[in-house]
């Protein structure tokens, strides 16, 4: 609006003199201030702008939840509430497999770890900002005709503006450049689907070789400790040998069977996802952006699944075609799902009522207040500058 007004002013009154040009540039400056404020708002830590579900202190004590910022995890099927940087790996089991996993990152402020792995020392000199390690013992081998995928799923379709679509396009291109093969879907808009038609949820899916490391342990041998300080020297890694690694992973996929332990580690795209602060970071030409702009409210689901062969040319990764071997809902302790959703995800592990921050109302009041302050300052500055220019013009 400011750019349009300044352009109109300059074209309509080309001989307006210094005052006309000064006012025009002032309008452009106001426009720049508004844009900069918008990006600063997107870059703010999510705790300052989001709906927050606060967990009662008694619940935190009962579950031994860490007080500092952390990632919270709820598995499917529900096994209670887990979190990042644990002292030991968490166990999981479903109808297709069993195993262990850990999700870890550099210690946040005030964190005192009792884990065997020194998280602070581990991340020194690394560009990654988190890592996931997961082990599988398959109860039955995944069918050879079903491709395996690792990635994320959102819970709901999120309508995106043209600007958000452009940013998302940059993110997709960045991930493809960093990892390689990628299947991305913005999901199906339920409002545009026929009654009873299955919809695809938004998601990013990577081929199995997108894992950065894998270890195969024959049946009967001791499997790797996910907290082992020598873990990175084990098995096969992708870095610096992508073509050979892809071939190794392809052979692994064809030979997965029940009995051995399969261990995978992933960190390749972590530098783009600051999930503690729930932001996208490090994408070229794009500042830090709130993840909610693209996925809606938390949680985000981290998944490993295989996909049934396509029927009638179907290319979408529909839920009915998937078989999940690992499915974990994740969110930041700074930005939790609504209380009812947390209860469902954790299987009722959180029994006491929360102290809820006034969700949507607080967000709207805060946002309105910030815009009122900005527009007020812009108006005052503009009026002040105009008055000064008028006075100077009269003196001249």
Short mmCIF file of C-alpha atoms in Angstrom, two decimals:
data_model
loop_
_atom_site.label_atom_id
_atom_site.label_comp_id
_atom_site.label_asym_id
_atom_site.label_seq_id
_atom_site.Cartn_x
_atom_site.Cartn_y
_atom_site.Cartn_z
CA UNK A 1 0.00 0.00 0.00
CA UNK A 2 2.78 2.40 0.91
CA UNK A 3 4.69 1.63 -2.29
CA UNK A 4 1.54 2.16 -4.35
CA UNK A 5 0.79 5.45 -2.64
CA UNK A 6 4.34 6.72 -3.14
CA UNK A 7 4.32 5.69 -6.81
CA UNK A 8 1.00 7.45 -7.36
CA UNK A 9 2.26 10.57 -5.58
CA UNK A 10 5.42 10.74 -7.70
CA UNK A 11 3.68 10.06 -11.04
CA UNK A 12 0.68 12.31 -10.40
CA UNK A 13 2.80 15.25 -9.28
CA UNK A 14 6.11 14.95 -11.11
CA UNK A 15 6.95 18.60 -10.49
CA UNK A 16 6.13 18.57 -6.82
CA UNK A 17 9.68 19.36 -5.85
CA UNK A 18 11.68 18.05 -2.88
CA UNK A 19 8.62 17.77 -0.63
CA UNK A 20 6.89 15.35 -3.03
CA UNK A 21 9.94 13.12 -3.33
CA UNK A 22 10.62 13.17 0.38
CA UNK A 23 7.06 12.13 1.23
CA UNK A 24 7.27 9.38 -1.38
CA UNK A 25 10.43 7.98 0.12
CA UNK A 26 8.89 8.26 3.58
CA UNK A 27 6.01 6.03 2.46
CA UNK A 28 8.48 3.49 1.09
CA UNK A 29 10.30 3.55 4.43
CA UNK A 30 7.01 2.84 6.25
CA UNK A 31 6.39 -0.11 3.91
CA UNK A 32 9.88 -1.48 4.63
CA UNK A 33 9.30 -1.11 8.38
CA UNK A 34 6.06 -3.10 8.14
CA UNK A 35 7.74 -5.88 6.14
CA UNK A 36 10.68 -6.04 8.54
CA UNK A 37 8.34 -6.23 11.52
CA UNK A 38 6.44 -9.10 9.91
CA UNK A 39 9.65 -11.10 9.42
CA UNK A 40 10.76 -10.31 12.97
CA UNK A 41 7.44 -11.66 14.21
CA UNK A 42 7.97 -14.90 12.26
CA UNK A 43 11.46 -15.18 13.72
CA UNK A 44 10.42 -14.71 17.33
CA UNK A 45 10.67 -17.79 19.55
CA UNK A 46 7.38 -19.64 19.41
CA UNK A 47 6.92 -19.38 23.19
CA UNK A 48 6.33 -15.66 22.83
CA UNK A 49 3.50 -15.93 20.31
CA UNK A 50 1.92 -19.37 20.48
CA UNK A 51 -0.93 -20.99 22.33
CA UNK A 52 0.72 -22.78 25.24
CA UNK A 53 -0.54 -25.75 27.23
CA UNK A 54 1.27 -25.61 30.56
CA UNK A 55 1.73 -28.89 32.40
CA UNK A 56 1.00 -28.89 36.11
CA UNK A 57 4.17 -28.98 38.24
CA UNK A 58 2.99 -32.11 40.05
CA UNK A 59 2.67 -33.91 36.71
CA UNK A 60 6.19 -32.83 35.71
CA UNK A 61 7.53 -34.16 39.02
CA UNK A 62 5.58 -37.40 38.75
CA UNK A 63 6.78 -38.11 35.20
CA UNK A 64 10.29 -36.73 35.93
CA UNK A 65 9.95 -34.33 33.01
CA UNK A 66 12.93 -32.01 32.49
CA UNK A 67 12.21 -28.37 33.42
CA UNK A 68 14.30 -26.87 30.58
CA UNK A 69 13.06 -26.66 26.94
CA UNK A 70 12.96 -30.07 25.28
CA UNK A 71 11.20 -32.14 22.65
CA UNK A 72 8.24 -34.26 23.79
CA UNK A 73 7.34 -37.53 22.07
CA UNK A 74 4.29 -39.78 22.11
CA UNK A 75 4.41 -43.12 20.29
CA UNK A 76 1.66 -44.94 18.46
CA UNK A 77 0.44 -47.16 20.05
CA UNK A 78 0.55 -44.91 23.15
CA UNK A 79 3.19 -45.63 25.80
CA UNK A 80 3.03 -42.42 27.84
CA UNK A 81 5.17 -39.35 27.34
CA UNK A 82 8.85 -39.45 26.29
CA UNK A 83 11.29 -36.58 25.75
CA UNK A 84 14.59 -35.71 24.11
CA UNK A 85 18.04 -36.18 25.68
CA UNK A 86 16.95 -39.13 27.86
CA UNK A 87 19.31 -40.95 30.19
CA UNK A 88 18.53 -44.27 28.45
CA UNK A 89 16.91 -45.26 25.16
CA UNK A 90 13.13 -45.73 25.03
CA UNK A 91 11.55 -49.06 24.07
CA UNK A 92 8.68 -49.38 21.58
CA UNK A 93 6.64 -52.22 20.13
CA UNK A 94 3.80 -52.59 17.64
CA UNK A 95 2.30 -55.43 15.61
CA UNK A 96 5.10 -55.36 13.03
CA UNK A 97 8.29 -54.78 15.03
CA UNK A 98 9.92 -53.82 18.32
CA UNK A 99 12.96 -51.74 19.12
CA UNK A 100 14.50 -48.73 20.83
CA UNK A 101 15.06 -45.09 19.93
CA UNK A 102 16.56 -41.84 21.20
CA UNK A 103 16.16 -38.28 20.02
CA UNK A 104 18.86 -35.90 21.21
CA UNK A 105 20.23 -32.39 20.68
CA UNK A 106 22.70 -30.00 22.35
CA UNK A 107 21.74 -29.30 25.98
CA UNK A 108 19.39 -26.38 26.47
CA UNK A 109 19.89 -23.79 29.19
CA UNK A 110 20.17 -25.31 32.67
CA UNK A 111 20.14 -28.93 31.48
CA UNK A 112 22.09 -31.45 33.55
CA UNK A 113 22.33 -34.79 31.74
CA UNK A 114 22.82 -38.18 33.37
CA UNK A 115 23.18 -39.97 30.04
CA UNK A 116 26.27 -41.96 29.11
CA UNK A 117 26.53 -39.89 25.92
CA UNK A 118 27.80 -36.34 26.48
CA UNK A 119 25.33 -34.39 24.32
CA UNK A 120 27.23 -31.09 24.55
CA UNK A 121 30.53 -32.64 23.49
CA UNK A 122 28.93 -34.73 20.75
CA UNK A 123 27.57 -31.75 18.80
CA UNK A 124 30.76 -29.66 18.95
CA UNK A 125 31.94 -28.83 15.43
CA UNK A 126 28.83 -30.34 13.78
CA UNK A 127 26.29 -28.49 11.64
CA UNK A 128 23.48 -30.81 12.72
CA UNK A 129 21.30 -29.53 15.58
CA UNK A 130 19.62 -32.82 16.49
CA UNK A 131 19.83 -36.52 15.73
CA UNK A 132 17.48 -39.51 15.78
CA UNK A 133 18.68 -43.08 16.33
CA UNK A 134 16.26 -45.99 16.07
CA UNK A 135 16.59 -49.80 16.14
CA UNK A 136 14.21 -52.35 14.65
CA UNK A 137 13.63 -56.04 15.20
CA UNK A 138 11.03 -57.00 12.60
CA UNK A 139 8.44 -59.58 13.54
CA UNK A 140 7.93 -60.23 9.86
CA UNK A 141 10.00 -58.99 6.95
CA UNK A 142 8.55 -56.06 5.00
CA UNK A 143 7.29 -57.27 1.63
CA UNK A 144 9.83 -56.81 -1.14
CA UNK A 145 7.21 -55.15 -3.37
CA UNK A 146 6.49 -52.41 -0.80
CA UNK A 147 8.84 -49.42 -0.76
CA UNK A 148 10.03 -48.14 2.63
CA UNK A 149 9.86 -44.44 3.44
CA UNK A 150 11.02 -42.29 6.34
CA UNK A 151 9.65 -38.80 6.97
CA UNK A 152 7.03 -36.61 8.60
CA UNK A 153 3.26 -36.28 8.48
CA UNK A 154 1.00 -33.42 9.56
CA UNK A 155 -2.32 -34.02 11.24
CA UNK A 156 -4.37 -31.65 9.12
CA UNK A 157 -4.51 -29.86 5.80
CA UNK A 158 -3.29 -26.26 6.02
CA UNK A 159 -4.36 -23.75 3.33
CA UNK A 160 -1.28 -21.84 2.22
CA UNK A 161 -1.03 -18.32 0.89
CA UNK A 162 0.90 -17.65 -2.32
CA UNK A 163 3.85 -16.36 -0.28
CA UNK A 164 3.81 -19.43 1.98
CA UNK A 165 3.77 -21.71 -1.09
CA UNK A 166 6.84 -19.94 -2.47
CA UNK A 167 8.67 -20.36 0.84
CA UNK A 168 7.63 -24.02 1.01
CA UNK A 169 8.94 -24.50 -2.52
CA UNK A 170 12.32 -23.17 -1.43
CA UNK A 171 12.29 -25.53 1.55
CA UNK A 172 11.51 -28.53 -0.65
CA UNK A 173 14.29 -27.59 -3.08
CA UNK A 174 16.73 -27.18 -0.17
CA UNK A 175 15.89 -30.60 1.28
CA UNK A 176 16.21 -32.24 -2.15
CA UNK A 177 19.63 -30.67 -2.59
CA UNK A 178 20.75 -31.80 0.87
CA UNK A 179 19.38 -35.36 0.89
CA UNK A 180 18.27 -36.37 -2.58
CA UNK A 181 15.01 -38.15 -3.35
CA UNK A 182 11.95 -36.59 -1.74
CA UNK A 183 8.22 -37.10 -1.97
CA UNK A 184 6.32 -34.05 -0.78
CA UNK A 185 2.59 -33.49 -0.70
CA UNK A 186 0.74 -30.42 0.64
CA UNK A 187 -2.15 -32.78 1.28
CA UNK A 188 -5.69 -32.85 -0.08
CA UNK A 189 -8.12 -30.08 0.78
CA UNK A 190 -11.09 -31.92 2.37
CA UNK A 191 -13.44 -29.22 1.08
CA UNK A 192 -12.58 -30.16 -2.50
CA UNK A 193 -12.92 -33.92 -2.08
CA UNK A 194 -16.00 -36.00 -2.76
CA UNK A 195 -17.97 -37.39 0.18
CA UNK A 196 -16.27 -40.54 1.45
CA UNK A 197 -13.15 -40.03 -0.68
CA UNK A 198 -9.88 -40.68 1.17
CA UNK A 199 -7.66 -37.64 1.60
CA UNK A 200 -3.88 -37.55 1.72
CA UNK A 201 -2.33 -35.78 4.68
CA UNK A 202 0.50 -33.29 4.16
CA UNK A 203 3.92 -34.88 4.46
CA UNK A 204 7.57 -35.16 3.51
CA UNK A 205 8.81 -38.67 2.73
CA UNK A 206 12.36 -39.77 2.00
CA UNK A 207 13.66 -43.10 0.69
CA UNK A 208 15.38 -45.44 3.11
CA UNK A 209 18.80 -44.32 1.92
CA UNK A 210 18.10 -40.83 3.32
CA UNK A 211 19.16 -42.22 6.70
CA UNK A 212 22.72 -41.08 7.28
CA UNK A 213 23.96 -44.30 8.91
CA UNK A 214 22.88 -47.91 9.27
CA UNK A 215 24.15 -50.92 11.20
CA UNK A 216 23.08 -54.54 10.72
CA UNK A 217 23.56 -56.87 13.70
CA UNK A 218 23.08 -60.61 13.03
CA UNK A 219 20.59 -62.48 15.17
CA UNK A 220 22.12 -63.64 18.46
CA UNK A 221 24.79 -60.91 18.57
CA UNK A 222 24.73 -57.91 20.90
CA UNK A 223 23.07 -54.95 19.23
CA UNK A 224 24.68 -51.50 19.41
CA UNK A 225 24.00 -49.30 22.41
CA UNK A 226 22.34 -46.17 21.05
CA UNK A 227 24.22 -44.15 23.68
CA UNK A 228 27.61 -45.64 22.82
CA UNK A 229 30.29 -42.96 22.39
CA UNK A 230 31.73 -44.99 19.50
CA UNK A 231 28.39 -45.29 17.70
CA UNK A 232 29.46 -43.07 14.81
CA UNK A 233 32.32 -45.39 13.90
CA UNK A 234 29.96 -48.36 13.42
CA UNK A 235 28.27 -49.66 10.31
CA UNK A 236 27.96 -47.73 7.07
CA UNK A 237 27.59 -43.94 6.62
CA UNK A 238 26.37 -41.85 3.70
CA UNK A 239 28.69 -38.85 3.99
CA UNK A 240 31.24 -38.58 1.16
CA UNK A 241 30.13 -41.81 -0.56
CA UNK A 242 26.52 -41.29 -1.57
CA UNK A 243 26.49 -43.48 -4.69
CA UNK A 244 28.04 -46.45 -2.91
CA UNK A 245 25.84 -45.92 0.15
CA UNK A 246 22.66 -45.89 -1.93
CA UNK A 247 23.68 -49.20 -3.44
CA UNK A 248 24.39 -50.67 0.00
CA UNK A 249 21.02 -49.48 1.29
CA UNK A 250 19.26 -50.90 -1.78
CA UNK A 251 20.82 -54.31 -1.08
CA UNK A 252 19.86 -53.99 2.60
CA UNK A 253 16.26 -53.27 1.67
CA UNK A 254 16.03 -56.40 -0.45
CA UNK A 255 17.43 -58.54 2.36
CA UNK A 256 15.59 -57.22 5.44
CA UNK A 257 14.23 -60.15 7.39
CA UNK A 258 13.05 -61.12 10.85
CA UNK A 259 15.89 -61.94 13.26
CA UNK A 260 18.69 -59.37 12.81
CA UNK A 261 18.66 -55.95 14.45
CA UNK A 262 18.60 -52.98 12.07
CA UNK A 263 19.86 -49.68 13.46
CA UNK A 264 19.46 -46.35 11.67
CA UNK A 265 20.55 -42.78 12.42
CA UNK A 266 19.28 -39.60 10.82
CA UNK A 267 20.54 -36.02 11.01
CA UNK A 268 20.85 -34.88 7.37
CA UNK A 269 18.16 -32.17 7.32
CA UNK A 270 18.25 -31.33 11.02
CA UNK A 271 20.03 -28.04 10.39
CA UNK A 272 16.85 -26.74 8.74
CA UNK A 273 14.47 -27.64 11.58
CA UNK A 274 14.92 -25.96 14.95
CA UNK A 275 12.21 -28.02 16.56
CA UNK A 276 12.87 -26.83 20.12
CA UNK A 277 11.85 -23.32 19.01
CA UNK A 278 9.47 -24.84 16.41
CA UNK A 279 10.98 -22.98 13.46
CA UNK A 280 12.37 -23.54 9.99
CA UNK A 281 15.91 -22.16 9.81
CA UNK A 282 18.83 -22.06 7.40
CA UNK A 283 16.76 -22.03 4.20
CA UNK A 284 18.45 -19.74 1.63
CA UNK A 285 16.79 -16.29 1.28
CA UNK A 286 14.28 -17.15 4.00
CA UNK A 287 14.47 -16.09 7.65
CA UNK A 288 13.40 -18.28 10.58
CA UNK A 289 9.71 -19.14 10.17
CA UNK A 290 7.19 -20.62 12.60
CA UNK A 291 6.47 -24.25 11.64
CA UNK A 292 2.78 -23.69 12.34
CA UNK A 293 2.61 -21.66 9.13
CA UNK A 294 2.98 -24.94 7.21
CA UNK A 295 1.74 -27.75 9.44
CA UNK A 296 -0.98 -26.13 11.54
CA UNK A 297 -0.85 -26.89 15.24
CA UNK A 298 1.52 -29.50 16.68
CA UNK A 299 2.15 -32.37 16.80
CA UNK A 300 4.17 -33.39 13.78
CA UNK A 301 4.48 -37.14 13.24
CA UNK A 302 7.83 -38.79 12.57
CA UNK A 303 7.19 -42.02 10.66
CA UNK A 304 8.75 -45.06 9.01
CA UNK A 305 6.30 -46.92 6.79
CA UNK A 306 6.07 -49.11 3.74
CA UNK A 307 3.71 -48.37 0.88
CA UNK A 308 1.51 -50.89 -0.90
CA UNK A 309 1.86 -51.08 -4.70
CA UNK A 310 -0.22 -48.55 -6.58
CA UNK A 311 -3.70 -49.47 -7.70
CA UNK A 312 -5.19 -47.80 -10.78
CA UNK A 313 -2.26 -45.41 -11.05
CA UNK A 314 -2.65 -43.99 -7.54
CA UNK A 315 0.48 -42.00 -6.66
CA UNK A 316 -0.57 -40.43 -3.37
CA UNK A 317 0.76 -41.81 -0.09
CA UNK A 318 -2.67 -42.53 1.35
CA UNK A 319 -3.11 -43.87 4.87
CA UNK A 320 -4.81 -46.98 3.52
CA UNK A 321 -1.64 -47.84 1.55
CA UNK A 322 0.71 -47.45 4.52
CA UNK A 323 1.94 -49.91 7.14
CA UNK A 324 3.70 -48.12 10.00
CA UNK A 325 6.80 -49.57 11.68
CA UNK A 326 7.49 -46.42 13.68
CA UNK A 327 5.14 -43.50 14.32
CA UNK A 328 5.91 -40.84 16.90
CA UNK A 329 4.07 -37.58 17.53
CA UNK A 330 6.56 -34.84 18.37
CA UNK A 331 6.28 -31.28 19.67
CA UNK A 332 8.28 -28.75 21.63
CA UNK A 333 7.73 -28.20 25.34
CA UNK A 334 7.55 -24.51 24.34
CA UNK A 335 4.65 -25.21 22.00
CA UNK A 336 2.45 -28.13 22.98
CA UNK A 337 -0.75 -29.50 21.43
CA UNK A 338 -4.03 -28.75 23.15
CA UNK A 339 -4.54 -30.62 26.40
CA UNK A 340 -7.16 -33.01 25.03
CA UNK A 341 -4.88 -33.96 22.14
CA UNK A 342 -1.94 -34.54 24.48
CA UNK A 343 -4.12 -36.82 26.60
CA UNK A 344 -5.11 -38.90 23.57
CA UNK A 345 -1.56 -39.14 22.23
CA UNK A 346 -0.07 -40.25 25.55
CA UNK A 347 -2.83 -42.73 26.33
CA UNK A 348 -4.06 -40.70 29.29
CA UNK A 349 -0.64 -40.46 30.96
CA UNK A 350 -1.31 -36.84 31.95
CA UNK A 351 -4.07 -37.20 34.49
CA UNK A 352 -4.12 -33.84 36.25
CA UNK A 353 -5.78 -30.79 34.69
CA UNK A 354 -3.37 -28.25 33.19
CA UNK A 355 -2.87 -24.61 33.96
CA UNK A 356 -3.88 -23.32 30.54
CA UNK A 357 -2.56 -20.11 29.12
CA UNK A 358 -5.39 -18.19 27.47
CA UNK A 359 -4.79 -19.62 24.05
CA UNK A 360 -6.31 -17.88 21.05
CA UNK A 361 -7.32 -14.76 22.97
CA UNK A 362 -3.78 -14.14 24.16
CA UNK A 363 -2.43 -14.60 20.65
CA UNK A 364 -4.98 -12.19 19.14
CA UNK A 365 -4.49 -9.59 21.87
CA UNK A 366 -0.71 -9.77 21.54
CA UNK A 367 -0.76 -9.57 17.75
CA UNK A 368 -3.27 -6.70 17.74
CA UNK A 369 -1.24 -4.83 20.31
CA UNK A 370 1.97 -5.24 18.31
CA UNK A 371 0.34 -3.95 15.12
CA UNK A 372 -1.28 -1.05 16.98
CA UNK A 373 2.08 -0.08 18.39
CA UNK A 374 3.77 -0.38 15.00
CA UNK A 375 1.11 1.56 13.09
CA UNK A 376 0.98 4.15 15.84
CA UNK A 377 4.74 4.66 15.70
CA UNK A 378 4.69 4.77 11.89
CA UNK A 379 1.88 7.32 11.86
CA UNK A 380 3.58 9.50 14.44
CA UNK A 381 6.91 9.31 12.64
CA UNK A 382 5.28 10.04 9.31
CA UNK A 383 3.30 12.99 10.68
CA UNK A 384 6.34 14.28 12.49
CA UNK A 385 8.46 14.06 9.35
CA UNK A 386 5.72 15.71 7.28
CA UNK A 387 5.31 18.55 9.78
CA UNK A 388 9.05 19.13 9.78
CA UNK A 389 9.15 19.18 5.99
CA UNK A 390 6.20 21.59 5.86
CA UNK A 391 7.88 23.94 8.29
CA UNK A 392 11.11 23.78 6.30
CA UNK A 393 9.21 24.45 3.09
CA UNK A 394 7.48 27.49 4.57
CA UNK A 395 10.81 28.89 5.79
CA UNK A 396 12.29 28.37 2.37
#
